[in-house]
Coordinates of C-alpha atoms in Angstrom, one line a residue:
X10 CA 23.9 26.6 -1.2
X11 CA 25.6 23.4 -3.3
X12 CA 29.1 25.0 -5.3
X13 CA 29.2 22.3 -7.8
X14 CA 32.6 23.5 -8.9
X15 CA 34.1 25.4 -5.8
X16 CA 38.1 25.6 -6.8
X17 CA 40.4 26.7 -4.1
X18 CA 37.6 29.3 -2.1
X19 CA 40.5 32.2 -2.4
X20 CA 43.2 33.2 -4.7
X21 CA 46.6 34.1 -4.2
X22 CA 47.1 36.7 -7.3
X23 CA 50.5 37.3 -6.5
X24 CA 51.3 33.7 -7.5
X25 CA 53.1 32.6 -10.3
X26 CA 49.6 31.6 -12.5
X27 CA 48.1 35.0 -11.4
X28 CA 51.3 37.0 -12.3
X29 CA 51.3 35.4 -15.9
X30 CA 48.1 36.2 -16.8
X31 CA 47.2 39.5 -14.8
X32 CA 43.4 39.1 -15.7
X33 CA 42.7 40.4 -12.4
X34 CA 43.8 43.9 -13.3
X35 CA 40.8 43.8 -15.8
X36 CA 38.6 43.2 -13.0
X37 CA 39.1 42.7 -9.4
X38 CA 41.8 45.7 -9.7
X39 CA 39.3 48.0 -10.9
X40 CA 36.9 47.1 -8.5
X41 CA 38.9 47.5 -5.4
X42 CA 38.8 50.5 -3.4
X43 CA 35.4 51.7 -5.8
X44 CA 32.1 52.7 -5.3
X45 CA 29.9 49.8 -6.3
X46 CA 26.1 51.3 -5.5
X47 CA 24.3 47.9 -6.9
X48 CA 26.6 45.3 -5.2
X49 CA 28.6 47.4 -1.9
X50 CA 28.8 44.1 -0.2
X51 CA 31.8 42.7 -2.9
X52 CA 34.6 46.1 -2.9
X53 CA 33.7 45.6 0.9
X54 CA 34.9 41.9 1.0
X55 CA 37.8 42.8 -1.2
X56 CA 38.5 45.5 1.6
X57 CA 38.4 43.2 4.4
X58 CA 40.3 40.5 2.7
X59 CA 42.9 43.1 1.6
X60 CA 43.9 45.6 4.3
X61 CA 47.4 46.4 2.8
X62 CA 46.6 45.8 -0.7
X63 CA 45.0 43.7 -3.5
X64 CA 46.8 40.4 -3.1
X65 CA 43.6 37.8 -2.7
X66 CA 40.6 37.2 -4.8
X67 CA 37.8 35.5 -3.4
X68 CA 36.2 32.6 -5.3
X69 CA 32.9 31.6 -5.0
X70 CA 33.1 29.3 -1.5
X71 CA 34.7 31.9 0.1
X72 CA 32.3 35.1 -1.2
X73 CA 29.1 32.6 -0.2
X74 CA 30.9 32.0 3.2
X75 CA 31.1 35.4 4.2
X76 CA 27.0 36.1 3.4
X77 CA 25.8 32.9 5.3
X78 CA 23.5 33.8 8.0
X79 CA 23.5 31.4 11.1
X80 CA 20.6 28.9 10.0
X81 CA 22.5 29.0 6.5
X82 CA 24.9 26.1 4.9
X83 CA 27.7 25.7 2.4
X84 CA 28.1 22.6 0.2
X85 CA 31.3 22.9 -1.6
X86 CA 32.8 20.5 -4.0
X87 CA 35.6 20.1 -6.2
X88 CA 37.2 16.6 -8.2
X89 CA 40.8 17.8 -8.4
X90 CA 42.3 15.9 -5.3
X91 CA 44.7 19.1 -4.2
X92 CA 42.1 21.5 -4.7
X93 CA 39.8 19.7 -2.4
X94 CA 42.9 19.4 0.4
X95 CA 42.7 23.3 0.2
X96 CA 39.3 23.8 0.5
X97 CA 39.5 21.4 3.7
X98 CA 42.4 23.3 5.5
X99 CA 40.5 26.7 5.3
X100 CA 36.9 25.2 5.6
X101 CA 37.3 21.9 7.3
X102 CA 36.5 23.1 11.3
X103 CA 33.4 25.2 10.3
X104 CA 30.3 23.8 11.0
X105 CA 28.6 25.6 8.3
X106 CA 30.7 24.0 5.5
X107 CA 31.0 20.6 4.0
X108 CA 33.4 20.0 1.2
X109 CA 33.5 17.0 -0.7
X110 CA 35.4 15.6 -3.1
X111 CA 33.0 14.5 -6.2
X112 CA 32.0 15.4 -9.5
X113 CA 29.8 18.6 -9.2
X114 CA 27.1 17.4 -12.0
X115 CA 26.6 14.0 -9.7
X116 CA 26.7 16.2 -6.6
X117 CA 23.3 17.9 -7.6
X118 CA 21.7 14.6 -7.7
X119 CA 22.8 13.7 -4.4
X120 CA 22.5 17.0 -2.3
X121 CA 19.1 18.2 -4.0
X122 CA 16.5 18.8 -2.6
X123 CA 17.9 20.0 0.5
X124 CA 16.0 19.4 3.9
X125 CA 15.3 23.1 4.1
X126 CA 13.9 23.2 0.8
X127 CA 15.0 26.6 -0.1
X128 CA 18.8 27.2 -1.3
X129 CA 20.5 28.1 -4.7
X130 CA 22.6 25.6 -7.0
X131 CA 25.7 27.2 -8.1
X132 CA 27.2 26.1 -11.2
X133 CA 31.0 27.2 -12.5
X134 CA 32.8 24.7 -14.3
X135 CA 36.2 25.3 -16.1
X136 CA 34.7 24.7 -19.8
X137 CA 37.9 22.6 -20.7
X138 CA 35.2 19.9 -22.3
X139 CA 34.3 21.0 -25.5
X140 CA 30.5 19.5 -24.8
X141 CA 30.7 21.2 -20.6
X142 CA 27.8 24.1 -21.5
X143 CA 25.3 20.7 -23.3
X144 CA 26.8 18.9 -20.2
X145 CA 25.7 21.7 -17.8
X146 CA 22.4 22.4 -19.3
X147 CA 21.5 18.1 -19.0
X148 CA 22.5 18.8 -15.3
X149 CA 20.3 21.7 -14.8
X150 CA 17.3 19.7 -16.5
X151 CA 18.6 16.6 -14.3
X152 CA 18.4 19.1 -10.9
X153 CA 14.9 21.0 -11.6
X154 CA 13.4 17.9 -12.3
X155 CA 14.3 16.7 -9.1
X156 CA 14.1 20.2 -7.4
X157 CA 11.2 22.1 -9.3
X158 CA 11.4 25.0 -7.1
X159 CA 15.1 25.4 -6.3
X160 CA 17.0 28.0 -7.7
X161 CA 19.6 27.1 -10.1
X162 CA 22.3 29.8 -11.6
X163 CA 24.8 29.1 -14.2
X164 CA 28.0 31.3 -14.8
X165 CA 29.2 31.1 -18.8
X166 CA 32.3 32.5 -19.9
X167 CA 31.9 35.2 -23.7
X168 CA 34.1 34.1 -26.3
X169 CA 31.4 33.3 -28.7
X170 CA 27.9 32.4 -28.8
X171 CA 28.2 28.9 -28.4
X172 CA 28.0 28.1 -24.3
X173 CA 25.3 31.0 -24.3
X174 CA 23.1 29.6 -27.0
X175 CA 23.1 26.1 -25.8
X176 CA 22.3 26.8 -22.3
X177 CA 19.5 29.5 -23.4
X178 CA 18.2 26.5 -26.1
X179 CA 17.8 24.2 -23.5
X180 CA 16.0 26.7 -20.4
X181 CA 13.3 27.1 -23.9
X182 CA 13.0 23.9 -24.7
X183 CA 12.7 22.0 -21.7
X184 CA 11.3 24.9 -20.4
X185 CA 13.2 26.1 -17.1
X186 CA 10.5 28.0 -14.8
X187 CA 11.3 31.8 -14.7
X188 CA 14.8 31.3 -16.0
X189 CA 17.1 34.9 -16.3
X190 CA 19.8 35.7 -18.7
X191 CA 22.4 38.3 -17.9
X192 CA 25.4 39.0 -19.4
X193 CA 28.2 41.8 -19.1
X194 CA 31.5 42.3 -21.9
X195 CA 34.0 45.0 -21.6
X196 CA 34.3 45.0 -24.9
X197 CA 32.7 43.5 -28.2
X198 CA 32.8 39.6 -28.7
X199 CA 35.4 38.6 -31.1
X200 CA 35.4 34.6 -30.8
X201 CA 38.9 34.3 -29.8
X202 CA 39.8 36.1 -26.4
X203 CA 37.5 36.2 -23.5
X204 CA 35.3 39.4 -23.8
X205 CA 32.9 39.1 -20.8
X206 CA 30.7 36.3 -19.0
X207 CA 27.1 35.9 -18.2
X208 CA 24.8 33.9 -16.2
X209 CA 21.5 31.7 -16.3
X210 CA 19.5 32.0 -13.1
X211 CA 16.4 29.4 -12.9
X212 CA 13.5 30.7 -10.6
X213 CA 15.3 33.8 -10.2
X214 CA 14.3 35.9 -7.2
X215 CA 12.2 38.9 -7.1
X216 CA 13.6 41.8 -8.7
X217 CA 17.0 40.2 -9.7
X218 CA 16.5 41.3 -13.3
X219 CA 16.3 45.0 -11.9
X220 CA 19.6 44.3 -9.5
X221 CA 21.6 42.9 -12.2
X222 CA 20.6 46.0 -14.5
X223 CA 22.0 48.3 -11.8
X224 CA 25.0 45.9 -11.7
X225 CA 26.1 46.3 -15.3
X226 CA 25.4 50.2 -15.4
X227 CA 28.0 49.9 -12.7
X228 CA 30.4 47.3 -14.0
X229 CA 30.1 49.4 -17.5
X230 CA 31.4 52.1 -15.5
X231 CA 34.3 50.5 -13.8
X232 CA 35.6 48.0 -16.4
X233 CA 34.4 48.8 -19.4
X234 CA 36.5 49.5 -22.6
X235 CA 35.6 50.6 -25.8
X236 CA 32.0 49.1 -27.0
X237 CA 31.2 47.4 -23.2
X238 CA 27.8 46.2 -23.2
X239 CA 24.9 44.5 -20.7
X240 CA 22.0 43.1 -21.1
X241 CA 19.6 41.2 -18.7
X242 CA 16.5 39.3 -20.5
X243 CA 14.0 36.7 -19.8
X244 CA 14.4 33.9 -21.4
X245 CA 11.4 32.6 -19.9
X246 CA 8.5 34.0 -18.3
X247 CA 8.6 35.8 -14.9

């Protein structure tokens, strides 16, 4: 797996930026200690992460680290200098991690396709650009020209329509092969405050459009406030 955006790999939520914003209470708070039938493997990590209490969220890095199976591989990188010192102290001895420091977009050039010729491209960057989702979609047309069968999967945040549209405009146009859309809010969209977030999955595995179903039945249960919603479509053919 290539993390084109990996961040720190965990999160200390009792921190000061955690504290301030308490967005975890909407989410990984509500989660913890649950019954999650579609996806037992993540209140199980939070578990084992957490014996005396929710006080670390797991990014991305650290969730993928935790599923690799021997033959498996982790390549996880992040630009901002400090983040990437992080990632080194807790990944830096493990064989079955590399981190580099690089831009994430460049990275899938570089590290695709990878000698095994199977593996996922995970792409989550912090949408501070206000042209990252037609930045994101170039790169994903960049990667699956270069990696046709790979599988590519694209996490947006829902404030408005915007990052969603663009990224579903360019999986048509191009067109991505078997490309998924999913997407989850708590709450209605109201194109100020973050409502939900969604993904794009290119080449999407067997079945995954059934799995993620299951998922939001189960995330409407858990998180959802008034007027939560899912839906999981195909944005091109299966």
């Amino acid at each position: 797996m290539l993390d084109t955006h990996a961040g720190l790999g965990v999160y200390d939520l009792t921190s000061e930026p955690a504290q301030k914003t308490l967005e975890y209470e909407a989410g990984a708070a509500r989660v913890f200690g649950q019954d999650l039938p579609s996806a037992p493997g993540y209140p199980t990590l939070l578990a084992d992460m957490n014996p005396a209490g929710l006080t670390r969220y797991p990014g991305s890095p650290e969730i993928v680290r935790r599923l690799l199976r021997p033959q498996d591989r982790l390549i996880a990188c992040e630009l901002h200098p400090a983040d990437v010192e992080v990632l080194r102290d807790r990944y830096g001895h493990d064989p079955q991690v590399g981190v580099h420091c690089r831009d994430g977009y460049e990275a899938i050039g570089a590290f695709t396709p990878p000698p095994e010729r199977r593996g996922l491209v995970f792409i989550d960057p912090p949408y501070e650009k206000t042209d990252e989702a037609a930045a994101l979609a170039r790169a994903m047309t960049r990667g699956l020209k270069k990696w046709p069968t790979g599988v590519f999967m694209a996490w947006y945040p829902i404030k408005d329509r915007l990052i969603a549209e663009t990224l579903a405009e360019a999986a048509v146009a191009t067109p991505f092969p078997k490309t998924l859309r999913a997407e989850f809010q708590i709450r209605p969209r109201d194109d100020q405050t973050l409502t939900g977030g969604g993904i794009i999955v290119c080449n999407a595995p067997w079945k995954l459009d059934e799995a993620l179903t299951a998922l939001g039945a189960d995330l409407t249960r858990l998180l959802g406030e008034g007027g939560a919603s899912c839906r999981v479509e195909w944005l091109t053919p299966a």
